[in-house]
Amino acid sequence: MCLKDKIEKSKLPKHVAIIMDGNGRWAKIRGNKRIFGHKNGVKAVRDVVKGAGELGIKYLTLYAFSTENWNRPKIEVNALMSLFITAVKNETKNLIENNVKLSAIGELNTLPSNVQLNLNEIISETKNNSGLNLILAISYSSKQEITEMVRKIAEQVKSNTIKTENISPELISENMQTAGIPNPELLIRTGGEYRISNFLLWQISYSELYFTETLWPDFNKKLFFEAIYNYQQRERRFGKITEQLDNDAEEKS
Ligand code: IPE
Ligand code: IPE
Ligand code: MG
C-alpha cells in the first residue's frame, strides 16, 4: 500500500500551513547563487499544491516572504519579486485547471506595484474556483497582523460599535487577515530550523508542528503525504486525557 492510501480521508487536516525554508542552502550546496534555490523552490510548490488537491485538503497557506525578508541584500529581494511575477504568470493556467482558488495575506501594499498587479490578476481569475484554497503569505508578519487587528478593534470600541466586554477570541479571529479560514491543524517547516519566524502566531496556538531537515526545493508531495500521515498518528488532546477522548468518540458514534 502506498503512503497516500494509508492516509485516512476522514481525519484530514482542513488547513495545512508551511514555512518553506532552505532554498539558499540548497543552492549553496550546489555551488549556485541563492536565487537558483528559490527558482527550484517553485517546483516544490507546484508538487505540494497538486498533492494537497489530490488529498482534498481545503486550505494550504505557504509562507513565501516575511516582512523581515525585506532586510536581505537588495539583489536577492529584487530577484524574489521578479520570481513571484513569473511564477504567478506561469502557474495561472495550472491553478485554474486544478480548480485552485488563490488568495494572499501580508502587507501586500508594500510589494512593488507590478507584483501587486499580477497577484490581483490571478486572485481575480481564480476567485470562482471551488477546490483547494491556496493562501500565499507575502510580506507577512504575524506581529503586524495582530497589531492591525488591535487597531481595528480599538476603532470599533471608539465608535461604540462594540463594547470592551464583547472582545473575545472569536472577535479577534474575525479581525485577522485570516478571518473565515479555519486555524491550521498542521504546521510544517522545512530546512531544519526549529522556529516560527513570525508566522501565524495566533492561528497556530494548537497546531501540530512538523519539522523536517529536507530543504524546500527537495520537498515534494510524497514528503507532504508523509507529514500528513505523521500528523494522523498523533493524539490531539486539547487539554483533556486520553480516556476522555475515547468517551467523546463513543458519544459521537
Ligand atoms: C526560504 O529559503 C525562502 C525565503 C525566505 C524567501 P531561504 O532563502 O531562507 O533559504 P535558507 O534558509 O537561507 O537556506
Ligand atoms: C522564514 O524563513 C520566512 C519564509 C520561509 C518566507 P527565513 O529563512 O526568513 O527565517 P529565519 O530568518 O531563518 O528565521
Ligand atoms: Mg531561511
PDB file of C-alpha atoms and ligand atoms in Angstrom:
ATOM      1  CA  MET A   1       0.000   0.000   0.000  1.00  0.00           C
ATOM      2  CA  CYS A   2       1.434   3.370  -0.906  1.00  0.00           C
ATOM      3  CA  LEU A   3       1.656   6.178   1.620  1.00  0.00           C
ATOM      4  CA  LYS A   4      -1.174   8.159   0.047  1.00  0.00           C
ATOM      5  CA  ASP A   5      -3.567   5.227   0.529  1.00  0.00           C
ATOM      6  CA  LYS A   6      -2.586   4.953   4.196  1.00  0.00           C
ATOM      7  CA  ILE A   7      -3.858   8.488   4.833  1.00  0.00           C
ATOM      8  CA  GLU A   8      -7.293   8.432   6.447  1.00  0.00           C
ATOM      9  CA  LYS A   9      -9.596  10.656   4.410  1.00  0.00           C
ATOM     10  CA  SER A  10     -11.904  11.210   7.377  1.00  0.00           C
ATOM     11  CA  LYS A  11      -9.042  12.566   9.506  1.00  0.00           C
ATOM     12  CA  LEU A  12      -7.530  15.031   7.065  1.00  0.00           C
ATOM     13  CA  PRO A  13      -6.415  18.415   8.374  1.00  0.00           C
ATOM     14  CA  LYS A  14      -8.623  21.118   6.866  1.00  0.00           C
ATOM     15  CA  HIS A  15      -5.748  23.570   6.829  1.00  0.00           C
ATOM     16  CA  VAL A  16      -2.014  22.953   6.473  1.00  0.00           C
ATOM     17  CA  ALA A  17       0.480  25.816   6.739  1.00  0.00           C
ATOM     18  CA  ILE A  18       4.069  25.544   5.504  1.00  0.00           C
ATOM     19  CA  ILE A  19       7.204  27.569   6.243  1.00  0.00           C
ATOM     20  CA  MET A  20       9.129  26.895   3.036  1.00  0.00           C
ATOM     21  CA  ASP A  21      12.721  27.225   4.227  1.00  0.00           C
ATOM     22  CA  GLY A  22      16.109  26.123   2.923  1.00  0.00           C
ATOM     23  CA  ASN A  23      16.272  27.439  -0.643  1.00  0.00           C
ATOM     24  CA  GLY A  24      19.509  29.382  -0.125  1.00  0.00           C
ATOM     25  CA  ARG A  25      21.353  26.467   1.449  1.00  0.00           C
ATOM     26  CA  TRP A  26      20.089  24.116  -1.276  1.00  0.00           C
ATOM     27  CA  ALA A  27      21.664  26.373  -3.909  1.00  0.00           C
ATOM     28  CA  LYS A  28      24.878  26.871  -1.922  1.00  0.00           C
ATOM     29  CA  ILE A  29      25.471  23.106  -1.649  1.00  0.00           C
ATOM     30  CA  ARG A  30      25.311  23.032  -5.454  1.00  0.00           C
ATOM     31  CA  GLY A  31      27.724  25.957  -5.804  1.00  0.00           C
ATOM     32  CA  ASN A  32      24.952  28.177  -7.125  1.00  0.00           C
ATOM     33  CA  LYS A  33      23.509  31.564  -6.253  1.00  0.00           C
ATOM     34  CA  ARG A  34      20.648  31.729  -3.726  1.00  0.00           C
ATOM     35  CA  ILE A  35      18.104  32.633  -6.392  1.00  0.00           C
ATOM     36  CA  PHE A  36      18.739  29.266  -8.067  1.00  0.00           C
ATOM     37  CA  GLY A  37      17.358  27.724  -4.886  1.00  0.00           C
ATOM     38  CA  HIS A  38      14.293  29.982  -4.942  1.00  0.00           C
ATOM     39  CA  LYS A  39      13.638  29.049  -8.579  1.00  0.00           C
ATOM     40  CA  ASN A  40      13.783  25.361  -7.730  1.00  0.00           C
ATOM     41  CA  GLY A  41      11.515  26.019  -4.780  1.00  0.00           C
ATOM     42  CA  VAL A  42       8.712  26.855  -7.203  1.00  0.00           C
ATOM     43  CA  LYS A  43       8.761  23.230  -8.436  1.00  0.00           C
ATOM     44  CA  ALA A  44       8.237  22.021  -4.878  1.00  0.00           C
ATOM     45  CA  VAL A  45       5.309  24.442  -4.521  1.00  0.00           C
ATOM     46  CA  ARG A  46       3.724  23.042  -7.685  1.00  0.00           C
ATOM     47  CA  ASP A  47       4.078  19.445  -6.481  1.00  0.00           C
ATOM     48  CA  VAL A  48       2.781  20.114  -2.964  1.00  0.00           C
ATOM     49  CA  VAL A  49      -0.211  22.101  -4.283  1.00  0.00           C
ATOM     50  CA  LYS A  50      -1.005  19.150  -6.546  1.00  0.00           C
ATOM     51  CA  GLY A  51      -0.697  16.716  -3.626  1.00  0.00           C
ATOM     52  CA  ALA A  52      -2.922  18.839  -1.377  1.00  0.00           C
ATOM     53  CA  GLY A  53      -5.546  18.959  -4.128  1.00  0.00           C
ATOM     54  CA  GLU A  54      -5.366  15.182  -4.639  1.00  0.00           C
ATOM     55  CA  LEU A  55      -5.997  14.559  -0.947  1.00  0.00           C
ATOM     56  CA  GLY A  56      -8.851  17.048  -0.815  1.00  0.00           C
ATOM     57  CA  ILE A  57      -7.275  19.427   1.681  1.00  0.00           C
ATOM     58  CA  LYS A  58      -9.319  22.651   1.781  1.00  0.00           C
ATOM     59  CA  TYR A  59      -6.693  25.244   2.816  1.00  0.00           C
ATOM     60  CA  LEU A  60      -2.956  25.442   2.228  1.00  0.00           C
ATOM     61  CA  THR A  61      -1.026  28.507   3.422  1.00  0.00           C
ATOM     62  CA  LEU A  62       2.513  28.964   2.137  1.00  0.00           C
ATOM     63  CA  TYR A  63       4.963  31.396   3.757  1.00  0.00           C
ATOM     64  CA  ALA A  64       6.718  32.861   0.742  1.00  0.00           C
ATOM     65  CA  PHE A  65       8.213  36.108   2.073  1.00  0.00           C
ATOM     66  CA  SER A  66       8.306  37.624   5.560  1.00  0.00           C
ATOM     67  CA  THR A  67       8.483  41.326   6.387  1.00  0.00           C
ATOM     68  CA  GLU A  68      11.916  40.512   7.848  1.00  0.00           C
ATOM     69  CA  ASN A  69      12.991  39.215   4.431  1.00  0.00           C
ATOM     70  CA  TRP A  70      12.981  42.835   3.168  1.00  0.00           C
ATOM     71  CA  ASN A  71      16.272  43.119   5.089  1.00  0.00           C
ATOM     72  CA  ARG A  72      18.048  40.684   2.745  1.00  0.00           C
ATOM     73  CA  PRO A  73      20.509  42.015   0.149  1.00  0.00           C
ATOM     74  CA  LYS A  74      18.673  44.093  -2.443  1.00  0.00           C
ATOM     75  CA  ILE A  75      19.761  41.795  -5.252  1.00  0.00           C
ATOM     76  CA  GLU A  76      18.032  38.823  -3.613  1.00  0.00           C
ATOM     77  CA  VAL A  77      14.870  40.793  -2.763  1.00  0.00           C
ATOM     78  CA  ASN A  78      14.617  42.048  -6.354  1.00  0.00           C
ATOM     79  CA  ALA A  79      15.175  38.576  -7.759  1.00  0.00           C
ATOM     80  CA  LEU A  80      12.461  37.200  -5.462  1.00  0.00           C
ATOM     81  CA  MET A  81       9.995  39.886  -6.579  1.00  0.00           C
ATOM     82  CA  SER A  82      10.685  39.021 -10.244  1.00  0.00           C
ATOM     83  CA  LEU A  83      10.275  35.349  -9.420  1.00  0.00           C
ATOM     84  CA  PHE A  84       6.866  35.994  -7.812  1.00  0.00           C
ATOM     85  CA  ILE A  85       5.741  37.622 -11.057  1.00  0.00           C
ATOM     86  CA  THR A  86       6.992  34.835 -13.349  1.00  0.00           C
ATOM     87  CA  ALA A  87       5.731  32.097 -11.032  1.00  0.00           C
ATOM     88  CA  VAL A  88       2.278  33.691 -10.836  1.00  0.00           C
ATOM     89  CA  LYS A  89       2.180  34.114 -14.628  1.00  0.00           C
ATOM     90  CA  ASN A  90       3.404  30.582 -15.343  1.00  0.00           C
ATOM     91  CA  GLU A  91       1.167  28.894 -12.798  1.00  0.00           C
ATOM     92  CA  THR A  92      -2.126  30.658 -13.586  1.00  0.00           C
ATOM     93  CA  LYS A  93      -3.260  28.088 -16.172  1.00  0.00           C
ATOM     94  CA  ASN A  94      -2.230  25.225 -13.928  1.00  0.00           C
ATOM     95  CA  LEU A  95      -4.131  26.656 -10.938  1.00  0.00           C
ATOM     96  CA  ILE A  96      -7.280  27.183 -12.990  1.00  0.00           C
ATOM     97  CA  GLU A  97      -7.087  23.626 -14.387  1.00  0.00           C
ATOM     98  CA  ASN A  98      -6.708  22.281 -10.867  1.00  0.00           C
ATOM     99  CA  ASN A  99      -9.640  24.340  -9.522  1.00  0.00           C
ATOM    100  CA  VAL A 100      -7.349  26.178  -7.060  1.00  0.00           C
ATOM    101  CA  LYS A 101      -8.510  29.468  -5.562  1.00  0.00           C
ATOM    102  CA  LEU A 102      -5.614  31.778  -4.750  1.00  0.00           C
ATOM    103  CA  SER A 103      -5.549  34.489  -2.114  1.00  0.00           C
ATOM    104  CA  ALA A 104      -2.816  36.354  -0.239  1.00  0.00           C
ATOM    105  CA  ILE A 105      -2.143  37.655   3.258  1.00  0.00           C
ATOM    106  CA  GLY A 106       0.521  40.101   4.360  1.00  0.00           C
ATOM    107  CA  GLU A 107       1.263  43.773   3.877  1.00  0.00           C
ATOM    108  CA  LEU A 108       0.536  43.494   0.183  1.00  0.00           C
ATOM    109  CA  ASN A 109       0.652  47.257  -0.375  1.00  0.00           C
ATOM    110  CA  THR A 110       4.393  47.210   0.399  1.00  0.00           C
ATOM    111  CA  LEU A 111       5.041  44.997  -2.650  1.00  0.00           C
ATOM    112  CA  PRO A 112       6.215  46.595  -5.917  1.00  0.00           C
ATOM    113  CA  SER A 113       3.190  47.646  -7.971  1.00  0.00           C
ATOM    114  CA  ASN A 114       3.836  45.116 -10.755  1.00  0.00           C
ATOM    115  CA  VAL A 115       3.846  42.284  -8.193  1.00  0.00           C
ATOM    116  CA  GLN A 116       0.576  43.584  -6.738  1.00  0.00           C
ATOM    117  CA  LEU A 117      -0.920  43.829 -10.219  1.00  0.00           C
ATOM    118  CA  ASN A 118      -0.025  40.260 -11.185  1.00  0.00           C
ATOM    119  CA  LEU A 119      -1.147  38.923  -7.854  1.00  0.00           C
ATOM    120  CA  ASN A 120      -4.514  40.701  -8.050  1.00  0.00           C
ATOM    121  CA  GLU A 121      -4.991  39.371 -11.552  1.00  0.00           C
ATOM    122  CA  ILE A 122      -4.509  35.728 -10.591  1.00  0.00           C
ATOM    123  CA  ILE A 123      -6.647  36.196  -7.451  1.00  0.00           C
ATOM    124  CA  SER A 124      -9.482  37.507  -9.586  1.00  0.00           C
ATOM    125  CA  GLU A 125      -9.011  34.815 -12.281  1.00  0.00           C
ATOM    126  CA  THR A 126      -9.244  32.022  -9.723  1.00  0.00           C
ATOM    127  CA  LYS A 127     -11.890  33.547  -7.457  1.00  0.00           C
ATOM    128  CA  ASN A 128     -14.705  31.220  -8.558  1.00  0.00           C
ATOM    129  CA  ASN A 129     -12.682  28.026  -8.149  1.00  0.00           C
ATOM    130  CA  SER A 130     -14.030  25.665  -5.539  1.00  0.00           C
ATOM    131  CA  GLY A 131     -11.133  23.267  -4.889  1.00  0.00           C
ATOM    132  CA  LEU A 132      -8.070  23.961  -2.778  1.00  0.00           C
ATOM    133  CA  ASN A 133      -7.788  27.431  -1.211  1.00  0.00           C
ATOM    134  CA  LEU A 134      -4.152  28.373  -1.654  1.00  0.00           C
ATOM    135  CA  ILE A 135      -3.118  31.282   0.558  1.00  0.00           C
ATOM    136  CA  LEU A 136       0.231  32.969  -0.064  1.00  0.00           C
ATOM    137  CA  ALA A 137       1.786  34.813   2.855  1.00  0.00           C
ATOM    138  CA  ILE A 138       3.858  37.549   1.222  1.00  0.00           C
ATOM    139  CA  SER A 139       5.465  40.415   3.084  1.00  0.00           C
ATOM    140  CA  TYR A 140       3.755  38.800   6.036  1.00  0.00           C
ATOM    141  CA  SER A 141       4.399  39.407   9.724  1.00  0.00           C
ATOM    142  CA  SER A 142       2.193  37.867  12.360  1.00  0.00           C
ATOM    143  CA  LYS A 143       3.003  40.621  14.860  1.00  0.00           C
ATOM    144  CA  GLN A 144       1.981  43.196  12.258  1.00  0.00           C
ATOM    145  CA  GLU A 145      -1.256  41.314  11.568  1.00  0.00           C
ATOM    146  CA  ILE A 146      -2.003  41.240  15.306  1.00  0.00           C
ATOM    147  CA  THR A 147      -1.195  44.965  15.590  1.00  0.00           C
ATOM    148  CA  GLU A 148      -3.667  45.737  12.776  1.00  0.00           C
ATOM    149  CA  MET A 149      -6.309  43.604  14.495  1.00  0.00           C
ATOM    150  CA  VAL A 150      -5.863  45.575  17.737  1.00  0.00           C
ATOM    151  CA  ARG A 151      -6.196  48.826  15.793  1.00  0.00           C
ATOM    152  CA  LYS A 152      -9.389  47.654  14.075  1.00  0.00           C
ATOM    153  CA  ILE A 153     -10.983  46.546  17.340  1.00  0.00           C
ATOM    154  CA  ALA A 154      -9.893  49.735  19.112  1.00  0.00           C
ATOM    155  CA  GLU A 155     -11.587  51.777  16.366  1.00  0.00           C
ATOM    156  CA  GLN A 156     -14.788  49.748  16.788  1.00  0.00           C
ATOM    157  CA  VAL A 157     -14.732  50.371  20.542  1.00  0.00           C
ATOM    158  CA  LYS A 158     -14.067  54.079  19.980  1.00  0.00           C
ATOM    159  CA  SER A 159     -17.061  54.375  17.665  1.00  0.00           C
ATOM    160  CA  ASN A 160     -19.242  52.381  20.102  1.00  0.00           C
ATOM    161  CA  THR A 161     -19.772  49.562  17.552  1.00  0.00           C
ATOM    162  CA  ILE A 162     -18.623  47.064  20.181  1.00  0.00           C
ATOM    163  CA  LYS A 163     -18.167  47.096  23.954  1.00  0.00           C
ATOM    164  CA  THR A 164     -14.842  46.089  25.534  1.00  0.00           C
ATOM    165  CA  GLU A 165     -16.577  43.210  27.346  1.00  0.00           C
ATOM    166  CA  ASN A 166     -17.540  41.769  23.942  1.00  0.00           C
ATOM    167  CA  ILE A 167     -13.909  41.355  22.883  1.00  0.00           C
ATOM    168  CA  SER A 168     -13.481  37.584  22.599  1.00  0.00           C
ATOM    169  CA  PRO A 169     -11.116  35.133  20.905  1.00  0.00           C
ATOM    170  CA  GLU A 170     -13.737  34.811  18.153  1.00  0.00           C
ATOM    171  CA  LEU A 171     -13.850  38.586  17.598  1.00  0.00           C
ATOM    172  CA  ILE A 172     -10.065  38.652  17.454  1.00  0.00           C
ATOM    173  CA  SER A 173     -10.042  35.876  14.808  1.00  0.00           C
ATOM    174  CA  GLU A 174     -12.679  37.724  12.790  1.00  0.00           C
ATOM    175  CA  ASN A 175     -10.457  40.791  12.677  1.00  0.00           C
ATOM    176  CA  MET A 176      -7.352  38.991  11.457  1.00  0.00           C
ATOM    177  CA  GLN A 177      -6.440  38.701   7.772  1.00  0.00           C
ATOM    178  CA  THR A 178      -7.287  35.007   8.074  1.00  0.00           C
ATOM    179  CA  ALA A 179     -10.936  35.725   9.032  1.00  0.00           C
ATOM    180  CA  GLY A 180     -13.156  32.859   7.913  1.00  0.00           C
ATOM    181  CA  ILE A 181     -10.239  30.457   7.453  1.00  0.00           C
ATOM    182  CA  PRO A 182     -10.006  27.614  10.000  1.00  0.00           C
ATOM    183  CA  ASN A 183      -6.819  27.507  12.083  1.00  0.00           C
ATOM    184  CA  PRO A 184      -4.140  25.193  10.655  1.00  0.00           C
ATOM    185  CA  GLU A 185      -4.230  21.795  12.326  1.00  0.00           C
ATOM    186  CA  LEU A 186      -0.730  21.169  10.988  1.00  0.00           C
ATOM    187  CA  LEU A 187       2.280  23.436  10.520  1.00  0.00           C
ATOM    188  CA  ILE A 188       5.229  22.113   8.528  1.00  0.00           C
ATOM    189  CA  ARG A 189       8.669  23.761   8.452  1.00  0.00           C
ATOM    190  CA  THR A 190      11.340  22.507   6.077  1.00  0.00           C
ATOM    191  CA  GLY A 191      15.031  23.400   6.185  1.00  0.00           C
ATOM    192  CA  GLY A 192      15.886  22.129   9.656  1.00  0.00           C
ATOM    193  CA  GLU A 193      15.223  25.284  11.692  1.00  0.00           C
ATOM    194  CA  TYR A 194      13.073  24.886  14.796  1.00  0.00           C
ATOM    195  CA  ARG A 195      11.348  28.243  14.932  1.00  0.00           C
ATOM    196  CA  ILE A 196       8.201  30.012  13.785  1.00  0.00           C
ATOM    197  CA  SER A 197       9.776  33.185  12.314  1.00  0.00           C
ATOM    198  CA  ASN A 198       6.773  35.465  12.940  1.00  0.00           C
ATOM    199  CA  PHE A 199       4.249  33.236  11.131  1.00  0.00           C
ATOM    200  CA  LEU A 200       0.567  32.901  12.152  1.00  0.00           C
ATOM    201  CA  LEU A 201       1.271  33.176  15.891  1.00  0.00           C
ATOM    202  CA  TRP A 202      -2.389  33.457  16.897  1.00  0.00           C
ATOM    203  CA  GLN A 203      -3.652  30.865  14.419  1.00  0.00           C
ATOM    204  CA  ILE A 204      -1.176  28.084  15.324  1.00  0.00           C
ATOM    205  CA  SER A 205      -1.840  28.158  19.078  1.00  0.00           C
ATOM    206  CA  TYR A 206      -2.944  24.490  18.947  1.00  0.00           C
ATOM    207  CA  SER A 207      -1.397  23.311  15.679  1.00  0.00           C
ATOM    208  CA  GLU A 208       0.631  20.137  15.428  1.00  0.00           C
ATOM    209  CA  LEU A 209       4.201  21.061  14.468  1.00  0.00           C
ATOM    210  CA  TYR A 210       6.216  19.048  11.967  1.00  0.00           C
ATOM    211  CA  PHE A 211       9.850  19.923  11.348  1.00  0.00           C
ATOM    212  CA  THR A 212      11.955  18.304   8.655  1.00  0.00           C
ATOM    213  CA  GLU A 213      15.596  18.683   7.680  1.00  0.00           C
ATOM    214  CA  THR A 214      14.634  18.465   3.979  1.00  0.00           C
ATOM    215  CA  LEU A 215      15.494  21.705   2.201  1.00  0.00           C
ATOM    216  CA  TRP A 216      12.439  23.212   0.495  1.00  0.00           C
ATOM    217  CA  PRO A 217      13.471  22.565  -3.165  1.00  0.00           C
ATOM    218  CA  ASP A 218      13.771  18.847  -2.269  1.00  0.00           C
ATOM    219  CA  PHE A 219      10.316  18.773  -0.683  1.00  0.00           C
ATOM    220  CA  ASN A 220       7.563  17.143  -2.746  1.00  0.00           C
ATOM    221  CA  LYS A 221       4.110  15.678  -2.488  1.00  0.00           C
ATOM    222  CA  LYS A 222       5.382  12.335  -1.211  1.00  0.00           C
ATOM    223  CA  LEU A 223       7.114  14.086   1.713  1.00  0.00           C
ATOM    224  CA  PHE A 224       3.965  16.163   2.180  1.00  0.00           C
ATOM    225  CA  PHE A 225       1.919  12.937   2.422  1.00  0.00           C
ATOM    226  CA  GLU A 226       4.464  11.678   4.966  1.00  0.00           C
ATOM    227  CA  ALA A 227       3.843  14.783   7.104  1.00  0.00           C
ATOM    228  CA  ILE A 228       0.067  14.292   6.881  1.00  0.00           C
ATOM    229  CA  TYR A 229       0.438  10.614   7.805  1.00  0.00           C
ATOM    230  CA  ASN A 230       2.643  11.545  10.762  1.00  0.00           C
ATOM    231  CA  TYR A 231       0.021  14.104  11.868  1.00  0.00           C
ATOM    232  CA  GLN A 232      -2.681  11.435  11.763  1.00  0.00           C
ATOM    233  CA  GLN A 233      -0.729   9.225  14.197  1.00  0.00           C
ATOM    234  CA  ARG A 234      -0.802  11.927  16.864  1.00  0.00           C
ATOM    235  CA  GLU A 235      -3.327  12.250  19.645  1.00  0.00           C
ATOM    236  CA  ARG A 236      -4.758  15.741  19.885  1.00  0.00           C
ATOM    237  CA  ARG A 237      -5.917  16.060  23.458  1.00  0.00           C
ATOM    238  CA  PHE A 238      -6.718  19.786  23.768  1.00  0.00           C
ATOM    239  CA  GLY A 239      -6.032  19.654  27.497  1.00  0.00           C
ATOM    240  CA  LYS A 240      -8.091  16.511  28.129  1.00  0.00           C
ATOM    241  CA  ILE A 241      -6.835  12.995  28.931  1.00  0.00           C
ATOM    242  CA  THR A 242      -6.828  10.006  26.576  1.00  0.00           C
ATOM    243  CA  GLU A 243      -9.756   8.240  28.276  1.00  0.00           C
ATOM    244  CA  GLN A 244     -11.970  11.268  27.739  1.00  0.00           C
ATOM    245  CA  LEU A 245     -11.176  11.252  24.033  1.00  0.00           C
ATOM    246  CA  ASP A 246     -12.268   7.604  23.801  1.00  0.00           C
ATOM    247  CA  ASN A 247     -15.560   8.550  25.509  1.00  0.00           C
ATOM    248  CA  ASP A 248     -16.031  11.567  23.222  1.00  0.00           C
ATOM    249  CA  ALA A 249     -15.624   9.300  20.181  1.00  0.00           C
ATOM    250  CA  GLU A 250     -18.151   6.810  21.597  1.00  0.00           C
ATOM    251  CA  GLU A 251     -20.662   9.568  22.342  1.00  0.00           C
ATOM    252  CA  LYS A 252     -20.333  10.876  18.811  1.00  0.00           C
ATOM    253  CA  SER A 253     -20.914   7.476  17.180  1.00  0.00           C
TER     254      SER A 253
HETATM  255  C1  IPE B   1      13.231  30.310   2.227  1.00  0.00           C
HETATM  256  O1  IPE B   1      14.507  29.915   1.953  1.00  0.00           O
HETATM  257  C2  IPE B   1      12.682  31.285   1.195  1.00  0.00           C
HETATM  258  C3  IPE B   1      12.542  32.652   1.685  1.00  0.00           C
HETATM  259  C4  IPE B   1      12.731  33.060   2.907  1.00  0.00           C
HETATM  260  C5  IPE B   1      12.158  33.654   0.702  1.00  0.00           C
HETATM  261  P1  IPE B   1      15.768  30.739   2.446  1.00  0.00           P
HETATM  262  O2  IPE B   1      16.093  31.752   1.406  1.00  0.00           O
HETATM  263  O3  IPE B   1      15.528  31.295   3.800  1.00  0.00           O
HETATM  264  O4  IPE B   1      16.867  29.622   2.480  1.00  0.00           O
HETATM  265  P2  IPE B   1      17.996  29.422   3.574  1.00  0.00           P
HETATM  266  O5  IPE B   1      17.295  29.319   4.909  1.00  0.00           O
HETATM  267  O6  IPE B   1      18.890  30.603   3.508  1.00  0.00           O
HETATM  268  O7  IPE B   1      18.662  28.151   3.169  1.00  0.00           O
HETATM  269  C1  IPE B   2      11.036  32.265   7.109  1.00  0.00           C
HETATM  270  O1  IPE B   2      12.276  31.877   6.611  1.00  0.00           O
HETATM  271  C2  IPE B   2      10.276  33.020   6.070  1.00  0.00           C
HETATM  272  C3  IPE B   2       9.893  32.247   4.899  1.00  0.00           C
HETATM  273  C4  IPE B   2      10.030  30.979   4.723  1.00  0.00           C
HETATM  274  C5  IPE B   2       9.281  33.001   3.868  1.00  0.00           C
HETATM  275  P1  IPE B   2      13.602  32.694   6.968  1.00  0.00           P
HETATM  276  O2  IPE B   2      14.716  31.919   6.421  1.00  0.00           O
HETATM  277  O3  IPE B   2      13.457  34.097   6.550  1.00  0.00           O
HETATM  278  O4  IPE B   2      13.581  32.625   8.557  1.00  0.00           O
HETATM  279  P2  IPE B   2      14.767  32.859   9.584  1.00  0.00           P
HETATM  280  O5  IPE B   2      15.401  34.150   9.217  1.00  0.00           O
HETATM  281  O6  IPE B   2      15.703  31.723   9.451  1.00  0.00           O
HETATM  282  O7  IPE B   2      14.080  32.884  10.912  1.00  0.00           O
HETATM  283 MG    MG B   3      15.870  30.561   5.642  1.00  0.00          MG
END
